[in-house]
PDB file of C-alpha atoms in Angstrom:
ATOM      1  CA  GLY A 217       0.000   0.000   0.000  1.00 76.00           C
ATOM      2  CA  ILE A 218       2.989   2.363  -0.037  1.00 81.00           C
ATOM      3  CA  THR A 219       3.088   4.645  -3.044  1.00 94.00           C
ATOM      4  CA  ALA A 220       6.446   6.346  -2.529  1.00 96.00           C
ATOM      5  CA  ALA A 221       9.385   6.260  -0.136  1.00 96.00           C
ATOM      6  CA  ASN A 222      12.331   8.571   0.486  1.00 96.00           C
ATOM      7  CA  CYS A 223      15.332   6.222   0.323  1.00 96.00           C
ATOM      8  CA  THR A 224      18.609   7.396   1.823  1.00 96.00           C
ATOM      9  CA  CYS A 225      21.570   6.794  -0.454  1.00 95.00           C
ATOM     10  CA  SER A 226      24.134   8.978   1.343  1.00 96.00           C
ATOM     11  CA  VAL A 227      24.862   9.993   4.929  1.00 95.00           C
ATOM     12  CA  TRP A 228      28.601  10.343   5.578  1.00 94.00           C
ATOM     13  CA  GLU A 229      29.875   9.343   2.140  1.00 95.00           C
ATOM     14  CA  GLY A 230      31.830  11.778  -0.015  1.00 96.00           C
ATOM     15  CA  PHE A 231      31.309  12.427  -3.714  1.00 97.00           C
ATOM     16  CA  THR A 232      32.679   9.141  -5.100  1.00 97.00           C
ATOM     17  CA  GLU A 233      30.879   6.786  -2.714  1.00 98.00           C
ATOM     18  CA  THR A 234      27.639   8.760  -3.024  1.00 98.00           C
ATOM     19  CA  MET A 235      27.863   8.588  -6.811  1.00 97.00           C
ATOM     20  CA  LYS A 236      28.344   4.806  -6.554  1.00 97.00           C
ATOM     21  CA  ALA A 237      25.267   4.501  -4.332  1.00 97.00           C
ATOM     22  CA  MET A 238      23.151   6.530  -6.744  1.00 97.00           C
ATOM     23  CA  ALA A 239      24.460   4.466  -9.675  1.00 97.00           C
ATOM     24  CA  GLN A 240      23.391   1.329  -7.793  1.00 97.00           C
ATOM     25  CA  TRP A 241      19.857   2.721  -7.514  1.00 98.00           C
ATOM     26  CA  LYS A 242      19.836   3.228 -11.290  1.00 97.00           C
ATOM     27  CA  LEU A 243      20.665  -0.486 -11.700  1.00 98.00           C
ATOM     28  CA  TRP A 244      17.924  -1.466  -9.232  1.00 98.00           C
ATOM     29  CA  PHE A 245      15.383   0.659 -11.100  1.00 98.00           C
ATOM     30  CA  GLU A 246      16.113  -1.446 -14.185  1.00 98.00           C
ATOM     31  CA  GLU A 247      16.424  -4.811 -12.401  1.00 98.00           C
ATOM     32  CA  PHE A 248      13.231  -4.389 -10.353  1.00 98.00           C
ATOM     33  CA  LYS A 249      11.231  -2.255 -12.801  1.00 98.00           C
ATOM     34  CA  THR A 250       8.068  -4.302 -12.224  1.00 98.00           C
ATOM     35  CA  MET A 251       8.094  -3.273  -8.524  1.00 97.00           C
ATOM     36  CA  ILE A 252       9.823   0.108  -8.195  1.00 98.00           C
ATOM     37  CA  MET A 253      10.323   3.270 -10.199  1.00 98.00           C
ATOM     38  CA  PRO A 254      12.250   6.508  -9.716  1.00 98.00           C
ATOM     39  CA  ILE A 255      10.363   9.595  -8.590  1.00 98.00           C
ATOM     40  CA  TYR A 256      11.473  12.886 -10.127  1.00 97.00           C
ATOM     41  CA  THR A 257       8.216  14.874  -9.858  1.00 96.00           C
ATOM     42  CA  THR A 258       4.948  14.662  -7.935  1.00 94.00           C
ATOM     43  CA  LYS A 259       3.373  13.498 -11.198  1.00 97.00           C
ATOM     44  CA  ASP A 260       5.591  10.403 -10.968  1.00 98.00           C
ATOM     45  CA  ILE A 261       4.081   9.529  -7.578  1.00 97.00           C
ATOM     46  CA  PHE A 262       0.630   9.357  -9.157  1.00 97.00           C
ATOM     47  CA  GLN A 263       2.086   7.250 -11.989  1.00 98.00           C
ATOM     48  CA  ALA A 264       3.625   4.838  -9.476  1.00 98.00           C
ATOM     49  CA  GLN A 265       0.264   4.495  -7.757  1.00 97.00           C
ATOM     50  CA  LYS A 266      -1.454   3.880 -11.099  1.00 97.00           C
ATOM     51  CA  GLU A 267       1.119   1.223 -12.018  1.00 97.00           C
ATOM     52  CA  LYS A 268       0.967  -0.331  -8.500  1.00 96.00           C
ATOM     53  CA  LYS A 269       4.695   0.225  -8.002  1.00 97.00           C
ATOM     54  CA  VAL A 270       6.626   1.788  -5.155  1.00 97.00           C
ATOM     55  CA  GLY A 271       8.090   5.112  -6.187  1.00 98.00           C
ATOM     56  CA  ILE A 272      11.593   5.746  -4.889  1.00 98.00           C
ATOM     57  CA  ILE A 273      12.622   9.314  -4.017  1.00 98.00           C
ATOM     58  CA  LEU A 274      16.408   9.420  -3.729  1.00 98.00           C
ATOM     59  CA  GLY A 275      17.550  11.382  -0.703  1.00 98.00           C
ATOM     60  CA  TRP A 276      20.546  12.122   1.458  1.00 98.00           C
ATOM     61  CA  GLN A 277      20.721  12.597   5.209  1.00 97.00           C
ATOM     62  CA  ASN A 278      23.758  14.884   5.021  1.00 97.00           C
ATOM     63  CA  THR A 279      25.457  17.185   2.506  1.00 98.00           C
ATOM     64  CA  THR A 280      28.885  15.524   2.531  1.00 96.00           C
ATOM     65  CA  GLY A 281      28.344  14.194  -0.999  1.00 97.00           C
ATOM     66  CA  PHE A 282      28.621  17.751  -2.332  1.00 97.00           C
ATOM     67  CA  GLY A 283      31.850  18.460  -0.476  1.00 95.00           C
ATOM     68  CA  ASP A 284      32.273  22.199  -0.873  1.00 94.00           C
ATOM     69  CA  HIS A 285      31.540  22.229  -4.609  1.00 96.00           C
ATOM     70  CA  LEU A 286      28.126  23.749  -5.388  1.00 97.00           C
ATOM     71  CA  PRO A 287      28.098  22.625  -9.070  1.00 97.00           C
ATOM     72  CA  TYR A 288      27.719  19.042  -7.794  1.00 98.00           C
ATOM     73  CA  VAL A 289      24.173  19.938  -6.705  1.00 98.00           C
ATOM     74  CA  ARG A 290      23.083  20.199 -10.357  1.00 98.00           C
ATOM     75  CA  ILE A 291      24.817  16.946 -11.287  1.00 97.00           C
ATOM     76  CA  PHE A 292      23.175  14.974  -8.493  1.00 98.00           C
ATOM     77  CA  ARG A 293      19.794  16.494  -9.318  1.00 98.00           C
ATOM     78  CA  GLU A 294      20.182  15.401 -12.934  1.00 97.00           C
ATOM     79  CA  ILE A 295      20.678  11.799 -11.822  1.00 96.00           C
ATOM     80  CA  GLY A 296      17.713  11.839  -9.469  1.00 97.00           C
ATOM     81  CA  LEU A 297      18.464  13.464  -6.102  1.00 98.00           C
ATOM     82  CA  ARG A 298      15.297  15.126  -4.781  1.00 98.00           C
ATOM     83  CA  ILE A 299      15.695  15.574  -1.001  1.00 98.00           C
ATOM     84  CA  VAL A 300      18.712  16.557   1.118  1.00 98.00           C
ATOM     85  CA  GLN A 301      19.134  16.880   4.847  1.00 98.00           C
ATOM     86  CA  LEU A 302      21.571  19.679   5.633  1.00 98.00           C
ATOM     87  CA  THR A 303      23.327  17.931   8.552  1.00 98.00           C
ATOM     88  CA  TYR A 304      23.181  14.526  10.167  1.00 97.00           C
ATOM     89  CA  ASN A 305      23.320  15.098  13.943  1.00 96.00           C
ATOM     90  CA  THR A 306      26.754  16.772  13.994  1.00 97.00           C
ATOM     91  CA  ALA A 307      28.162  19.963  12.487  1.00 97.00           C
ATOM     92  CA  ASN A 308      29.480  20.237   8.959  1.00 97.00           C
ATOM     93  CA  SER A 309      30.368  23.126   6.631  1.00 97.00           C
ATOM     94  CA  VAL A 310      26.658  23.972   6.222  1.00 98.00           C
ATOM     95  CA  GLY A 311      25.520  24.242   9.848  1.00 98.00           C
ATOM     96  CA  SER A 312      25.075  22.452  13.139  1.00 98.00           C
ATOM     97  CA  GLY A 313      23.396  19.157  13.831  1.00 97.00           C
ATOM     98  CA  CYS A 314      20.963  18.488  16.655  1.00 97.00           C
ATOM     99  CA  TYR A 315      23.583  16.810  18.879  1.00 97.00           C
ATOM    100  CA  GLU A 316      26.015  19.738  18.872  1.00 97.00           C
ATOM    101  CA  SER A 317      26.428  21.487  22.245  1.00 96.00           C
ATOM    102  CA  THR A 318      26.650  24.845  20.435  1.00 96.00           C
ATOM    103  CA  ASP A 319      24.511  25.555  17.385  1.00 97.00           C
ATOM    104  CA  GLY A 320      26.165  28.257  15.287  1.00 96.00           C
ATOM    105  CA  GLY A 321      23.343  28.344  12.771  1.00 98.00           C
ATOM    106  CA  LEU A 322      23.495  28.273   8.992  1.00 98.00           C
ATOM    107  CA  THR A 323      26.973  29.143   7.691  1.00 98.00           C
ATOM    108  CA  ASP A 324      27.708  31.398   4.723  1.00 98.00           C
ATOM    109  CA  PHE A 325      28.382  28.281   2.643  1.00 98.00           C
ATOM    110  CA  GLY A 326      25.136  26.865   4.027  1.00 98.00           C
ATOM    111  CA  ARG A 327      23.237  29.879   2.664  1.00 98.00           C
ATOM    112  CA  GLU A 328      24.838  29.372  -0.747  1.00 98.00           C
ATOM    113  CA  LEU A 329      23.876  25.702  -0.649  1.00 98.00           C
ATOM    114  CA  VAL A 330      20.276  26.483   0.388  1.00 98.00           C
ATOM    115  CA  HIS A 331      20.056  28.919  -2.523  1.00 98.00           C
ATOM    116  CA  GLU A 332      21.354  26.272  -4.951  1.00 98.00           C
ATOM    117  CA  LEU A 333      19.084  23.536  -3.581  1.00 98.00           C
ATOM    118  CA  ASN A 334      16.135  25.916  -4.007  1.00 98.00           C
ATOM    119  CA  HIS A 335      17.256  26.736  -7.542  1.00 98.00           C
ATOM    120  CA  GLN A 336      17.561  23.043  -8.446  1.00 98.00           C
ATOM    121  CA  GLY A 337      14.225  22.097  -6.873  1.00 98.00           C
ATOM    122  CA  ILE A 338      15.702  19.778  -4.245  1.00 98.00           C
ATOM    123  CA  LEU A 339      13.705  19.618  -1.015  1.00 98.00           C
ATOM    124  CA  ILE A 340      15.617  20.605   2.129  1.00 98.00           C
ATOM    125  CA  ASP A 341      15.128  18.349   5.155  1.00 98.00           C
ATOM    126  CA  LEU A 342      15.874  19.613   8.674  1.00 98.00           C
ATOM    127  CA  SER A 343      15.085  16.490  10.711  1.00 97.00           C
ATOM    128  CA  HIS A 344      18.591  16.021  12.178  1.00 96.00           C
ATOM    129  CA  VAL A 345      19.564  19.698  12.055  1.00 97.00           C
ATOM    130  CA  GLY A 346      20.220  21.849  15.131  1.00 97.00           C
ATOM    131  CA  GLN A 347      17.489  24.236  16.260  1.00 97.00           C
ATOM    132  CA  LYS A 348      19.206  27.505  15.253  1.00 98.00           C
ATOM    133  CA  THR A 349      20.446  26.079  11.955  1.00 98.00           C
ATOM    134  CA  ALA A 350      16.921  24.849  11.211  1.00 98.00           C
ATOM    135  CA  ARG A 351      15.347  28.206  12.060  1.00 98.00           C
ATOM    136  CA  ASP A 352      17.942  30.055   9.939  1.00 98.00           C
ATOM    137  CA  THR A 353      17.167  27.724   7.029  1.00 98.00           C
ATOM    138  CA  ILE A 354      13.393  28.057   7.352  1.00 98.00           C
ATOM    139  CA  LEU A 355      13.706  31.844   7.282  1.00 98.00           C
ATOM    140  CA  TYR A 356      16.376  31.985   4.530  1.00 98.00           C
ATOM    141  CA  SER A 357      14.958  29.415   2.106  1.00 98.00           C
ATOM    142  CA  LYS A 358      12.833  30.780  -0.715  1.00 98.00           C
ATOM    143  CA  LYS A 359      10.955  27.469  -0.884  1.00 98.00           C
ATOM    144  CA  PRO A 360       9.232  25.446   1.835  1.00 98.00           C
ATOM    145  CA  VAL A 361      11.398  22.941   3.719  1.00 98.00           C
ATOM    146  CA  THR A 362      10.555  19.846   5.751  1.00 98.00           C
ATOM    147  CA  TYR A 363      11.046  18.001   8.982  1.00 98.00           C
ATOM    148  CA  SER A 364      10.470  14.702   7.183  1.00 96.00           C
ATOM    149  CA  HIS A 365      10.831  12.526  10.285  1.00 95.00           C
ATOM    150  CA  CYS A 366      10.694  14.049  13.750  1.00 95.00           C
ATOM    151  CA  CYS A 367       8.749  14.010  17.009  1.00 93.00           C
ATOM    152  CA  PRO A 368       7.538  16.822  19.267  1.00 94.00           C
ATOM    153  CA  PHE A 369       9.881  17.948  22.052  1.00 95.00           C
ATOM    154  CA  SER A 370       6.812  18.410  24.264  1.00 93.00           C
ATOM    155  CA  LEU A 371       6.237  14.647  24.012  1.00 92.00           C
ATOM    156  CA  ARG A 372       9.815  13.788  25.016  1.00 92.00           C
ATOM    157  CA  LYS A 373      12.769  16.039  25.696  1.00 94.00           C
ATOM    158  CA  HIS A 374      15.244  14.612  23.181  1.00 93.00           C
ATOM    159  CA  PRO A 375      17.744  16.630  21.087  1.00 93.00           C
ATOM    160  CA  ARG A 376      16.294  15.250  17.832  1.00 94.00           C
ATOM    161  CA  ASN A 377      12.752  16.314  18.694  1.00 95.00           C
ATOM    162  CA  LYS A 378      11.317  19.679  17.623  1.00 97.00           C
ATOM    163  CA  THR A 379       9.725  22.298  19.875  1.00 96.00           C
ATOM    164  CA  ASP A 380       6.156  23.444  19.326  1.00 97.00           C
ATOM    165  CA  GLU A 381       7.600  26.824  18.338  1.00 97.00           C
ATOM    166  CA  ASP A 382       9.791  25.206  15.647  1.00 97.00           C
ATOM    167  CA  LEU A 383       6.943  23.054  14.338  1.00 97.00           C
ATOM    168  CA  LYS A 384       4.743  26.142  14.049  1.00 98.00           C
ATOM    169  CA  LEU A 385       7.523  28.130  12.330  1.00 98.00           C
ATOM    170  CA  ILE A 386       8.055  25.558   9.601  1.00 98.00           C
ATOM    171  CA  ALA A 387       4.295  25.233   9.063  1.00 98.00           C
ATOM    172  CA  GLU A 388       3.892  29.031   8.858  1.00 98.00           C
ATOM    173  CA  HIS A 389       6.454  29.018   6.039  1.00 98.00           C
ATOM    174  CA  GLY A 390       4.628  26.332   4.041  1.00 98.00           C
ATOM    175  CA  GLY A 391       6.805  23.439   5.226  1.00 97.00           C
ATOM    176  CA  VAL A 392       5.770  19.852   5.771  1.00 96.00           C
ATOM    177  CA  ILE A 393       6.167  17.842   8.983  1.00 96.00           C
ATOM    178  CA  GLY A 394       6.511  14.064   8.998  1.00 94.00           C
ATOM    179  CA  ILE A 395       6.398  12.045  12.207  1.00 91.00           C
ATOM    180  CA  THR A 396       8.701   9.140  13.076  1.00 90.00           C
ATOM    181  CA  MET A 397       7.789   6.294  15.360  1.00 87.00           C
ATOM    182  CA  PHE A 398      11.413   5.664  16.420  1.00 83.00           C
ATOM    183  CA  PRO A 399      11.073   4.498  20.074  1.00 82.00           C
ATOM    184  CA  PRO A 400      13.949   6.564  21.598  1.00 80.00           C
ATOM    185  CA  PHE A 401      12.226   9.770  20.443  1.00 81.00           C
ATOM    186  CA  LEU A 402       8.920   8.754  22.005  1.00 83.00           C
TER     187      LEU A 402
END
C-alpha cells in the first residue's frame, strides 16, 4: 500500500561513494522495474500508484556528498536526487546538527547551498539539524522545507525532537512535517 518512499543513499559518504550509491539505484530501477520506479516529480508519484509500483525518491541525510563544490548539486539532481538533509546530527560546513552542544546556525556556505538547492528544486530536510540552523534555514529558504521525520519535544525532551515553536515556524512558512515512530524519540 505504499506509493512512494524517500530512500537514503548517502549519509557520511563523499562524492565518489555517493555517486556509486546513486548508480546502484539506477541499476535497481532497471532490475526491479516491475516493482519500483524513480520519482522525479509529484506526477511520478501518481504514476507509481497507477502502475501499482513503489516510487523511490532518492535522498541524502547529510550534505557531505557535495563536499564544498556547489556545481555538484546540479549533477546529483540530474541523476535523481530530490531531497537533502543539511546535517546529520553533527556539524558540517553547512551548519550544526541536533547533537552539537553549540549551534552556530546556517553558515555562509550553508546559505549558498540552500540557494542552490532551491534553484535546483531539491527539497531541504531539517530532521537532524540543530534548532538555530533549522530556524535560519526556514527563514532563509525561498521554498518550503521539511522536517520529514521528527517528534515533538513536548512529548519527550530529546535533542532530535522539535519544539512546538519550531513546528509552528516551519508550518507558517509552508513546510511539511513528517512524524517518526522511532522508540527513543517517544
